[in-house]
Structures are given as C-alpha cells and as structure tokens.
mmCIF file of C-alpha atoms and ligand atoms in Angstrom:
data_model
loop_
_atom_site.group_PDB
_atom_site.id
_atom_site.type_symbol
_atom_site.label_atom_id
_atom_site.label_comp_id
_atom_site.label_asym_id
_atom_site.label_seq_id
_atom_site.Cartn_x
_atom_site.Cartn_y
_atom_site.Cartn_z
ATOM 1 C CA MET A 296 90.988 109.676 95.126
ATOM 2 C CA ALA A 297 89.384 110.260 91.798
ATOM 3 C CA ALA A 298 88.738 107.070 89.714
ATOM 4 C CA ALA A 299 91.239 106.728 86.938
ATOM 5 C CA ALA A 300 91.379 104.261 83.971
ATOM 6 C CA GLU A 301 94.667 103.374 82.789
ATOM 7 C CA SER A 302 95.953 101.097 79.951
ATOM 8 C CA ALA A 303 99.729 101.701 79.521
ATOM 9 C CA ALA A 304 101.927 98.518 79.405
ATOM 10 C CA PRO A 305 102.512 97.153 83.076
ATOM 11 C CA THR A 306 105.980 97.450 84.508
ATOM 12 C CA VAL A 307 106.742 95.206 87.569
ATOM 13 C CA ALA A 308 108.899 96.734 90.385
ATOM 14 C CA PRO A 309 111.697 94.347 91.498
ATOM 15 C CA GLU A 310 110.214 94.146 94.955
ATOM 16 C CA ASP A 311 106.897 92.851 93.330
ATOM 17 C CA LEU A 312 108.768 89.753 92.185
ATOM 18 C CA SER A 313 108.780 88.892 95.719
ATOM 19 C CA PRO A 314 112.138 87.286 96.041
ATOM 20 C CA GLY A 315 112.600 84.707 98.789
ATOM 21 C CA ARG A 316 108.813 84.352 99.299
ATOM 22 C CA GLN A 317 107.312 81.148 100.855
ATOM 23 C CA GLU A 318 106.017 79.330 97.735
ATOM 24 C CA PRO A 319 102.213 78.451 97.489
ATOM 25 C CA ILE A 320 100.696 75.116 97.496
ATOM 26 C CA PHE A 321 101.217 73.783 93.980
ATOM 27 C CA LEU A 322 98.105 72.321 92.469
ATOM 28 C CA ALA A 323 99.270 70.241 89.490
ATOM 29 C CA ASP A 324 97.728 70.698 86.001
ATOM 30 C CA ASP A 325 95.627 67.636 86.307
ATOM 31 C CA THR A 326 94.120 68.637 89.701
ATOM 32 C CA LYS A 327 90.502 67.424 89.539
ATOM 33 C CA ILE A 328 88.039 66.627 92.234
ATOM 34 C CA GLY A 329 84.756 65.067 91.098
ATOM 35 C CA LEU A 330 81.496 67.146 91.733
ATOM 36 C CA ASP A 331 80.112 64.065 93.337
ATOM 37 C CA GLN A 332 82.902 63.645 95.928
ATOM 38 C CA LEU A 333 81.919 66.946 97.711
ATOM 39 C CA ARG A 334 78.702 68.689 98.637
ATOM 40 C CA VAL A 335 78.479 71.195 95.532
ATOM 41 C CA SER A 336 75.474 73.378 95.362
ATOM 42 C CA ALA A 337 72.765 71.998 93.273
ATOM 43 C CA ASN A 338 72.199 75.453 91.990
ATOM 44 C CA TYR A 339 75.397 75.496 90.134
ATOM 45 C CA LYS A 340 76.487 71.847 89.555
ATOM 46 C CA GLN A 341 75.351 71.718 85.949
ATOM 47 C CA TYR A 342 77.563 74.657 85.115
ATOM 48 C CA LEU A 343 80.784 73.323 86.814
ATOM 49 C CA SER A 344 83.468 71.003 85.363
ATOM 50 C CA HIS A 345 85.091 70.005 88.550
ATOM 51 C CA VAL A 346 86.322 71.029 92.040
ATOM 52 C CA MET A 347 89.808 72.513 92.036
ATOM 53 C CA ILE A 348 90.098 73.283 95.939
ATOM 54 C CA PRO A 349 87.636 72.109 98.473
ATOM 55 C CA GLN A 350 86.428 74.487 101.198
ATOM 56 C CA GLY A 351 88.258 72.783 104.013
ATOM 57 C CA TYR A 352 91.512 72.984 102.200
ATOM 58 C CA ILE A 353 90.972 76.557 101.497
ATOM 59 C CA ASN A 354 90.283 77.359 105.100
ATOM 60 C CA ASP A 355 93.222 75.487 106.429
ATOM 61 C CA ARG A 356 95.452 77.215 104.011
ATOM 62 C CA ILE A 357 94.063 80.671 105.006
ATOM 63 C CA ALA A 358 94.924 79.840 108.668
ATOM 64 C CA GLY A 359 98.364 79.188 107.612
ATOM 65 C CA LEU A 360 98.699 82.432 105.682
ATOM 66 C CA ALA A 361 97.314 84.466 108.762
ATOM 67 C CA ASP A 362 99.968 82.654 110.887
ATOM 68 C CA GLN A 363 102.826 83.722 108.647
ATOM 69 C CA ILE A 364 101.573 87.281 108.268
ATOM 70 C CA ALA A 365 101.108 87.679 112.052
ATOM 71 C CA ALA A 366 104.570 86.247 112.553
ATOM 72 C CA GLU A 367 106.071 88.718 110.141
ATOM 73 C CA HIS A 368 104.188 91.806 111.543
ATOM 74 C CA LEU A 369 104.357 91.528 115.266
ATOM 75 C CA ASP A 370 104.792 95.166 115.683
ATOM 76 C CA THR A 371 103.932 96.978 112.449
ATOM 77 C CA CYS A 372 100.101 97.149 112.624
ATOM 78 C CA PRO A 373 99.562 96.257 109.005
ATOM 79 C CA HIS A 374 96.644 97.672 106.898
ATOM 80 C CA LEU A 375 94.789 95.020 105.109
ATOM 81 C CA LEU A 376 93.406 96.533 101.999
ATOM 82 C CA CYS A 377 90.785 94.315 100.642
ATOM 83 C CA VAL A 378 90.086 94.322 96.826
ATOM 84 C CA LEU A 379 86.321 94.162 96.301
ATOM 85 C CA ASN A 380 84.377 92.222 95.388
ATOM 86 C CA GLY A 381 86.476 89.192 94.589
ATOM 87 C CA ALA A 382 88.405 89.160 97.822
ATOM 88 C CA SER A 383 85.611 89.695 100.159
ATOM 89 C CA VAL A 384 85.112 86.031 101.194
ATOM 90 C CA PHE A 385 88.895 85.503 101.579
ATOM 91 C CA MET A 386 89.205 88.839 103.750
ATOM 92 C CA MET A 387 86.398 87.532 106.027
ATOM 93 C CA LYS A 388 88.151 84.326 106.660
ATOM 94 C CA LEU A 389 91.665 85.941 106.807
ATOM 95 C CA VAL A 390 90.615 88.495 109.368
ATOM 96 C CA GLU A 391 89.130 85.798 111.441
ATOM 97 C CA GLU A 392 92.352 83.824 111.328
ATOM 98 C CA LEU A 393 94.541 86.768 111.838
ATOM 99 C CA HIS A 394 92.502 87.557 114.937
ATOM 100 C CA LYS A 395 93.338 84.059 116.477
ATOM 101 C CA ALA A 396 96.949 84.251 115.309
ATOM 102 C CA TYR A 397 97.689 87.693 117.061
ATOM 103 C CA SER A 398 95.686 86.768 120.061
ATOM 104 C CA ALA A 399 97.633 83.441 120.524
ATOM 105 C CA ARG A 400 100.917 85.512 120.264
ATOM 106 C CA ALA A 401 99.696 88.295 122.684
ATOM 107 C CA CYS A 402 101.994 90.630 120.956
ATOM 108 C CA CYS A 403 99.775 93.621 120.762
ATOM 109 C CA VAL A 404 98.424 94.020 124.248
ATOM 110 C CA GLY A 405 96.743 97.425 124.520
ATOM 111 C CA LYS A 406 96.805 98.222 120.768
ATOM 112 C CA ALA A 407 95.311 97.309 117.430
ATOM 113 C CA PRO A 408 97.220 94.275 115.734
ATOM 114 C CA PHE A 409 96.076 95.421 112.307
ATOM 115 C CA THR A 410 93.502 97.649 110.644
ATOM 116 C CA ILE A 411 91.181 96.836 107.633
ATOM 117 C CA GLY A 412 89.920 98.780 104.589
ATOM 118 C CA PHE A 413 88.419 98.200 101.223
ATOM 119 C CA CYS A 414 89.045 99.428 97.465
ATOM 120 C CA ARG A 415 87.747 98.408 93.982
ATOM 121 C CA VAL A 416 90.088 97.645 91.210
ATOM 122 C CA LYS A 417 88.341 96.450 88.041
ATOM 123 C CA SER A 418 90.125 95.018 85.068
ATOM 124 C CA TYR A 419 87.885 92.063 84.144
ATOM 125 C CA ALA A 420 84.591 91.703 82.237
ATOM 126 C CA GLY A 421 83.555 88.022 81.898
ATOM 127 C CA THR A 422 86.538 85.597 81.448
ATOM 128 C CA ALA A 423 88.722 88.135 79.449
ATOM 129 C CA SER A 424 91.151 90.874 80.964
ATOM 130 C CA THR A 425 90.026 94.207 79.332
ATOM 131 C CA GLY A 426 93.559 95.640 79.616
ATOM 132 C CA GLU A 427 92.096 98.588 81.331
ATOM 133 C CA VAL A 428 92.059 99.166 85.158
ATOM 134 C CA LEU A 429 89.769 101.319 87.206
ATOM 135 C CA ILE A 430 90.802 102.012 90.823
ATOM 136 C CA THR A 431 88.106 103.459 93.287
ATOM 137 C CA GLY A 432 87.603 103.889 97.106
ATOM 138 C CA LEU A 433 91.136 104.906 98.157
ATOM 139 C CA ILE A 434 90.813 108.065 100.247
ATOM 140 C CA GLY A 435 93.005 110.739 101.432
ATOM 141 C CA ASP A 436 96.471 110.297 103.245
ATOM 142 C CA GLU A 437 95.262 107.813 105.892
ATOM 143 C CA LEU A 438 97.662 105.124 104.865
ATOM 144 C CA LYS A 439 100.777 107.412 104.591
ATOM 145 C CA GLY A 440 103.693 105.725 106.377
ATOM 146 C CA ARG A 441 101.756 102.428 106.905
ATOM 147 C CA THR A 442 102.527 98.845 105.825
ATOM 148 C CA VAL A 443 99.740 97.724 103.588
ATOM 149 C CA ILE A 444 98.841 94.236 102.659
ATOM 150 C CA VAL A 445 96.657 94.057 99.640
ATOM 151 C CA VAL A 446 94.188 91.234 99.821
ATOM 152 C CA GLU A 447 93.340 89.884 96.552
ATOM 153 C CA ASP A 448 91.322 86.708 95.422
ATOM 154 C CA ILE A 449 93.499 85.893 92.395
ATOM 155 C CA VAL A 450 96.619 87.180 90.621
ATOM 156 C CA ASP A 451 95.998 86.172 87.038
ATOM 157 C CA THR A 452 97.682 88.556 84.583
ATOM 158 C CA GLY A 453 98.800 90.647 87.528
ATOM 159 C CA LEU A 454 97.786 93.764 85.712
ATOM 160 C CA SER A 455 95.517 95.242 88.357
ATOM 161 C CA MET A 456 98.353 95.051 91.048
ATOM 162 C CA THR A 457 100.848 96.681 88.714
ATOM 163 C CA ARG A 458 98.375 99.642 88.775
ATOM 164 C CA LEU A 459 97.448 99.671 92.427
ATOM 165 C CA LEU A 460 100.916 99.119 94.111
ATOM 166 C CA PRO A 461 102.475 102.297 92.531
ATOM 167 C CA LYS A 462 99.550 104.292 93.421
ATOM 168 C CA LEU A 463 99.723 103.148 97.069
ATOM 169 C CA ARG A 464 103.608 103.940 97.037
ATOM 170 C CA GLU A 465 103.626 107.068 95.096
ATOM 171 C CA GLU A 466 100.297 108.781 95.683
ATOM 172 C CA LEU A 467 99.281 107.490 99.191
ATOM 173 C CA GLU A 468 102.787 107.496 100.309
ATOM 174 C CA VAL A 469 102.579 104.055 102.224
ATOM 175 C CA GLU A 470 105.779 102.695 103.620
ATOM 176 C CA LYS A 471 105.436 99.332 102.252
ATOM 177 C CA ALA A 472 102.823 97.541 99.972
ATOM 178 C CA VAL A 473 102.806 93.841 99.434
ATOM 179 C CA VAL A 474 99.975 91.482 98.098
ATOM 180 C CA CYS A 475 98.447 88.598 99.757
ATOM 181 C CA SER A 476 96.446 86.517 97.255
ATOM 182 C CA LEU A 477 94.467 83.385 97.730
ATOM 183 C CA ILE A 478 95.178 82.096 94.301
ATOM 184 C CA GLU A 479 97.869 82.666 91.734
ATOM 185 C CA LYS A 480 97.150 81.390 88.264
ATOM 186 C CA ARG A 481 99.927 79.883 86.067
ATOM 187 C CA THR A 482 99.377 81.687 82.928
ATOM 188 C CA GLU A 483 101.273 82.768 79.826
ATOM 189 C CA LYS A 484 99.791 86.063 80.100
ATOM 190 C CA SER A 485 101.249 86.889 83.465
ATOM 191 C CA CYS A 486 103.227 90.040 83.637
ATOM 192 C CA GLY A 487 105.637 88.491 86.097
ATOM 193 C CA LEU A 488 104.284 89.969 89.342
ATOM 194 C CA LYS A 489 104.435 87.575 92.325
ATOM 195 C CA ALA A 490 102.370 88.260 95.352
ATOM 196 C CA ARG A 491 104.326 88.070 98.616
ATOM 197 C CA TYR A 492 101.674 85.717 100.222
ATOM 198 C CA VAL A 493 99.906 83.166 98.171
ATOM 199 C CA GLY A 494 97.608 80.272 99.131
ATOM 200 C CA PHE A 495 97.536 78.131 96.017
ATOM 201 C CA SER A 496 99.092 78.093 92.638
ATOM 202 C CA VAL A 497 96.454 76.624 90.062
ATOM 203 C CA PRO A 498 96.566 75.742 86.459
ATOM 204 C CA ASP A 499 95.137 78.065 83.809
ATOM 205 C CA HIS A 500 91.437 77.725 84.048
ATOM 206 C CA PHE A 501 88.676 80.035 84.787
ATOM 207 C CA VAL A 502 87.861 79.422 88.487
ATOM 208 C CA VAL A 503 84.859 80.482 90.494
ATOM 209 C CA GLY A 504 83.731 80.211 94.252
ATOM 210 C CA CYS A 505 84.982 81.646 97.430
ATOM 211 C CA GLY A 506 84.474 85.149 96.153
ATOM 212 C CA LEU A 507 85.469 84.514 92.700
ATOM 213 C CA ASP A 508 82.817 85.305 90.110
ATOM 214 C CA PHE A 509 81.730 84.985 86.586
ATOM 215 C CA ASN A 510 79.793 88.190 85.853
ATOM 216 C CA GLU A 511 78.724 88.228 89.555
ATOM 217 C CA ALA A 512 77.557 84.549 89.649
ATOM 218 C CA PHE A 513 79.243 81.860 91.733
ATOM 219 C CA ARG A 514 80.805 84.135 94.364
ATOM 220 C CA GLU A 515 79.009 82.362 97.249
ATOM 221 C CA LEU A 516 79.964 78.922 96.103
ATOM 222 C CA ASN A 517 81.984 77.276 99.026
ATOM 223 C CA HIS A 518 84.532 75.337 97.028
ATOM 224 C CA ILE A 519 86.751 76.723 94.289
ATOM 225 C CA CYS A 520 85.704 75.099 91.050
ATOM 226 C CA VAL A 521 86.307 75.325 87.335
ATOM 227 C CA ILE A 522 83.360 76.654 85.224
ATOM 228 C CA ASN A 523 82.321 74.610 82.213
ATOM 229 C CA LYS A 524 80.907 75.692 78.734
ATOM 230 C CA ALA A 525 77.354 75.484 79.895
ATOM 231 C CA GLY A 526 78.123 77.911 82.881
ATOM 232 C CA ILE A 527 79.784 80.336 80.431
ATOM 233 C CA GLU A 528 76.936 80.255 78.197
ATOM 234 C CA LYS A 529 74.277 80.592 80.969
ATOM 235 C CA PHE A 530 76.056 83.506 82.751
ATOM 236 C CA LYS A 531 77.625 85.382 79.879
ATOM 237 C CA ASP A 532 75.297 88.246 79.979
ATOM 238 C CA PHE A 533 74.587 88.032 83.836
ATOM 239 C CA LEU A 534 74.838 91.383 85.676
ATOM 240 C CA LEU A 535 77.570 92.763 83.402
HETATM 241 N N1 LIG T 209 88.040 83.565 87.984
HETATM 242 C C1 LIG T 209 87.496 84.597 88.448
HETATM 243 N N2 LIG T 209 87.993 85.841 88.424
HETATM 244 C C2 LIG T 209 89.177 86.191 87.776
HETATM 245 C C3 LIG T 209 89.990 84.917 87.176
HETATM 246 C C4 LIG T 209 89.318 83.724 87.381
HETATM 247 O O1 LIG T 209 89.949 82.657 86.865
HETATM 248 N N3 LIG T 209 91.000 85.405 86.712
HETATM 249 C C5 LIG T 209 91.021 86.794 86.915
HETATM 250 N N4 LIG T 209 89.792 87.339 87.516
HETATM 251 MG MG1 LIG T 210 89.972 90.131 91.966
#
C-alpha cells in the first residue's frame, strides 16, 4: 500500500473504546523507583529522572497478556501486526510468551497458532505529536478476513491507531482489528481510544526504554524510565 500522510481530526469507532476490557495495571501518578535501586545502564543514568516500570515487572505482565490473548484466540489464528520501531522489543517478548501459552494449551496441533507481521506508523518527532500520521509496510490483501492484533508500545494521544485501524478494516478488509499495547498514557490529549489489551496505565510523563525512544535513543534500555531535562537537551537533535 502506498504511504499516505493524513491529518484530519480523529474519530474513534465504538469498538475502539474496548468496552468490558480487562483493565491494565494502574501505576499511580507518584510511581517512582530510584535509579540506584535497580541496575540502570551507566550510559543513560544521568539522562533519566526515575524508573517507572522495572524489567521483571514488564516481563511478568507480558506473560499475562500472552495468556489472555491465547485464551481468547484458541481457534482464530490471529495475525500479530507489530508497529515498528517502538513495539519491536514488546513484540519479541510477546511472541515468546505466546509460544509458551499456546504450547501449554496444545490447542493448535498441526497448525499455526498465530502469524506475525510488521508495519510503520509514524506520528511523533521528539516528545511532541506532529498531528500527521504516515503508514507504510502494509501489503496487498494478505490480511483479508483475518483477526489482526496490532502490537503497539504505547497508546498516548491514540491518533496513530485511529488512522491504522480503519485502514485495516476498510482497505485490507480484515475481519477484526484490536490493539494490544504495552502502555497506555493517562493524558488529556487522548482521543478516547482504548486498546483491547494493555499492560500498564501510566501517568503523563515521556517514558523511554523497552523499545520506547526519544529520537531513537533509549530503545535498548531494559527498564521503562522517565527522561529528564538533561536527556531531552542531550538527545533533542539525535537521529531525527
Ligand atoms: N515515549 C516514547 N514514545 C512515545 C511516547 C512516550 O512517552 N508517547 C508517544 N510516543
Ligand atoms: Mg509507537
């Protein structure tokens, strides 16, 4: 599919309010783990304010999400569509846990329990949403009639998903499209969209680590952390 930049006001489909979903783990506004309480990369320590979600907590939660997804898709062979680059680390961990969850259930003997694919949806530069969304990497009619689980690192304003989901439904004719996001940010700028599967609900700070970046820096950081002023200053022109 050709790349398309779109900037009209977002509309949220009723199904994208995810009524009745299992709520994420709620991290209170004052959630703060000191940088010295965990092993935080010396490369980045001076550019971070605090840890928001330690690696072990992230991994445990991803295993829980995988269990829930497997239990709800025993027969449907969902397609996991990873939104690059942010969701790459979450996707790797999720696929590993889904493999375990499906194997333990032995529900797909002789067939594929799920398939995986990738696309790019870009709506951010630095710490600010640009209001424009560019979608690339979705090809042909290979998803027609399928259940697609869009794997995202974070739902912040929700803008990118309000662009991607209609594209999947209307242009690629998928049977069902839902979002699985590691994080959901509590922000006044949210368009109201709620992912169907969410790991953690977090306060309105710019978070980095576990795939989440600031101008491409911090993606490989193991814990999810809050960037500080020095970090923003240091990486504000990094790989834009
Ligand atoms: N961190 C990294 N990327 C993001 C964020 C964030 O807090 N919000 C939207 N994209
Ligand atoms: Mg993202």
